[in-house]
Tab-separated table of N, CA and C in Angstrom:
chain	number	residue	atom	x	y	z
A	26	MET	N	-9.049	-4.810	19.009
A	26	MET	CA	-7.873	-5.462	18.586
A	26	MET	C	-7.559	-4.928	17.132
A	27	THR	N	-6.372	-4.507	16.914
A	27	THR	CA	-5.929	-4.027	15.645
A	27	THR	C	-5.521	-5.079	14.773
A	28	MET	N	-5.896	-5.111	13.530
A	28	MET	CA	-5.684	-6.163	12.549
A	28	MET	C	-4.806	-5.549	11.400
A	29	LYS	N	-3.852	-6.284	10.913
A	29	LYS	CA	-3.009	-5.882	9.875
A	29	LYS	C	-3.399	-6.528	8.583
A	30	GLN	N	-3.602	-5.780	7.528
A	30	GLN	CA	-3.902	-6.352	6.160
A	30	GLN	C	-2.583	-6.080	5.321
A	31	VAL	N	-1.925	-7.051	4.811
A	31	VAL	CA	-0.705	-6.943	4.124
A	31	VAL	C	-1.035	-6.798	2.650
A	32	LEU	N	-0.438	-5.889	1.926
A	32	LEU	CA	-0.537	-5.818	0.474
A	32	LEU	C	0.878	-5.689	-0.160
A	33	ASP	N	1.184	-6.714	-0.874
A	33	ASP	CA	2.536	-6.756	-1.590
A	33	ASP	C	2.472	-6.219	-2.948
A	34	VAL	N	3.064	-5.044	-3.173
A	34	VAL	CA	2.990	-4.414	-4.496
A	34	VAL	C	4.399	-4.282	-5.056
A	35	SER	N	5.331	-5.083	-4.510
A	35	SER	CA	6.779	-4.985	-4.786
A	35	SER	C	7.104	-5.357	-6.279
A	36	GLN	N	6.315	-6.142	-6.922
A	36	GLN	CA	6.658	-6.563	-8.261
A	36	GLN	C	5.742	-5.822	-9.301
A	37	LEU	N	5.051	-4.872	-8.906
A	37	LEU	CA	4.185	-4.127	-9.808
A	37	LEU	C	4.851	-2.929	-10.415
A	38	GLU	N	4.536	-2.539	-11.601
A	38	GLU	CA	5.045	-1.304	-12.284
A	38	GLU	C	4.226	-0.092	-11.832
A	39	PRO	N	4.856	1.061	-11.907
A	39	PRO	CA	4.133	2.364	-11.536
A	39	PRO	C	2.998	2.448	-12.560
A	40	CYS	N	2.067	2.860	-12.236
A	40	CYS	CA	1.150	3.411	-11.183
A	40	CYS	C	0.244	2.357	-10.559
A	41	GLU	N	0.454	1.127	-10.907
A	41	GLU	CA	-0.348	0.049	-10.382
A	41	GLU	C	-0.218	-0.068	-8.791
A	42	PRO	N	0.933	0.150	-8.186
A	42	PRO	CA	0.956	0.032	-6.723
A	42	PRO	C	-0.025	1.059	-6.024
A	43	LEU	N	-0.031	2.316	-6.541
A	43	LEU	CA	-0.908	3.217	-6.013
A	43	LEU	C	-2.354	2.881	-6.233
A	44	GLU	N	-2.660	2.410	-7.386
A	44	GLU	CA	-4.032	2.071	-7.751
A	44	GLU	C	-4.564	0.952	-6.795
A	45	ARG	N	-3.626	-0.063	-6.597
A	45	ARG	CA	-4.032	-1.194	-5.648
A	45	ARG	C	-4.260	-0.675	-4.260
A	46	ILE	N	-3.351	0.229	-3.782
A	46	ILE	CA	-3.452	0.768	-2.416
A	46	ILE	C	-4.754	1.481	-2.240
A	47	LEU	N	-5.053	2.357	-3.205
A	47	LEU	CA	-6.285	3.182	-3.173
A	47	LEU	C	-7.567	2.336	-3.265
A	48	SER	N	-7.472	1.252	-3.952
A	48	SER	CA	-8.726	0.358	-4.119
A	48	SER	C	-8.856	-0.472	-2.860
A	49	THR	N	-7.707	-0.737	-2.101
A	49	THR	CA	-7.884	-1.570	-0.876
A	49	THR	C	-8.329	-0.799	0.297
A	50	ILE	N	-7.944	0.505	0.364
A	50	ILE	CA	-8.305	1.256	1.558
A	50	ILE	C	-9.754	1.257	1.935
A	51	PRO	N	-10.671	1.425	0.970
A	51	PRO	CA	-12.106	1.489	1.367
A	51	PRO	C	-12.632	0.127	1.956
A	52	ASN	N	-11.895	-0.930	1.706
A	52	ASN	CA	-12.368	-2.248	2.180
A	52	ASN	C	-11.845	-2.563	3.686
A	53	LEU	N	-10.978	-1.641	4.191
A	53	LEU	CA	-10.500	-1.932	5.509
A	53	LEU	C	-11.657	-1.752	6.535
A	54	GLN	N	-11.664	-2.588	7.508
A	54	GLN	CA	-12.702	-2.552	8.575
A	54	GLN	C	-12.128	-1.664	9.734
A	55	ALA	N	-13.016	-1.286	10.631
A	55	ALA	CA	-12.660	-0.526	11.788
A	55	ALA	C	-11.520	-1.294	12.549
A	56	GLY	N	-10.411	-0.693	12.916
A	56	GLY	CA	-9.385	-1.274	13.654
A	56	GLY	C	-8.287	-2.012	12.750
A	57	GLU	N	-8.522	-2.012	11.465
A	57	GLU	CA	-7.509	-2.580	10.510
A	57	GLU	C	-6.630	-1.530	10.000
A	58	TYR	N	-5.373	-1.844	9.651
A	58	TYR	CA	-4.493	-1.031	9.020
A	58	TYR	C	-3.781	-1.723	7.813
A	59	LEU	N	-3.363	-0.937	6.886
A	59	LEU	CA	-2.720	-1.540	5.674
A	59	LEU	C	-1.172	-1.428	5.745
A	60	HIS	N	-0.590	-2.575	5.622
A	60	HIS	CA	0.907	-2.713	5.646
A	60	HIS	C	1.296	-3.025	4.139
A	61	VAL	N	1.944	-2.050	3.543
A	61	VAL	CA	2.307	-2.134	2.121
A	61	VAL	C	3.761	-2.565	1.943
A	62	LEU	N	4.034	-3.622	1.219
A	62	LEU	CA	5.427	-4.028	0.885
A	62	LEU	C	5.680	-3.514	-0.528
A	63	HIS	N	6.668	-2.711	-0.568
A	63	HIS	CA	7.098	-2.005	-1.851
A	63	HIS	C	8.582	-1.985	-1.983
A	64	ARG	N	9.047	-2.037	-3.204
A	64	ARG	CA	10.543	-2.111	-3.486
A	64	ARG	C	11.139	-0.710	-3.541
A	65	MET	N	10.371	0.357	-3.666
A	65	MET	CA	10.896	1.777	-3.840
A	65	MET	C	11.112	2.352	-2.429
A	66	ALA	N	12.073	3.238	-2.343
A	66	ALA	CA	12.291	3.999	-1.142
A	66	ALA	C	11.486	5.249	-1.220
A	67	PRO	N	10.765	5.668	-0.131
A	67	PRO	CA	9.900	6.800	-0.167
A	67	PRO	C	10.801	8.094	-0.127
A	68	HIS	N	10.299	9.116	-0.811
A	68	HIS	CA	10.919	10.334	-0.860
A	68	HIS	C	9.949	11.542	-0.545
A	69	PRO	N	10.317	12.491	0.191
A	69	PRO	CA	9.377	13.556	0.451
A	69	PRO	C	9.052	14.395	-0.799
A	70	LEU	N	7.789	14.791	-0.896
A	70	LEU	CA	7.444	15.601	-2.082
A	70	LEU	C	7.980	16.995	-1.994
A	71	TYR	N	8.177	17.460	-0.804
A	71	TYR	CA	8.718	18.883	-0.595
A	71	TYR	C	9.946	18.843	0.284
A	72	ALA	N	10.816	19.801	0.096
A	72	ALA	CA	12.016	19.902	0.885
A	72	ALA	C	11.599	20.276	2.390
């Protein structure tokens, strides 16, 4: 069974969202995934 762990970083200032995400990932158990709520729109790093 897949479990969702929700992380709301929508009110945090940069770089804190990335820091929170990276600190949460090692705590995920087998079968869990991280669902991140963020206010910024993603953009590709490369064309």
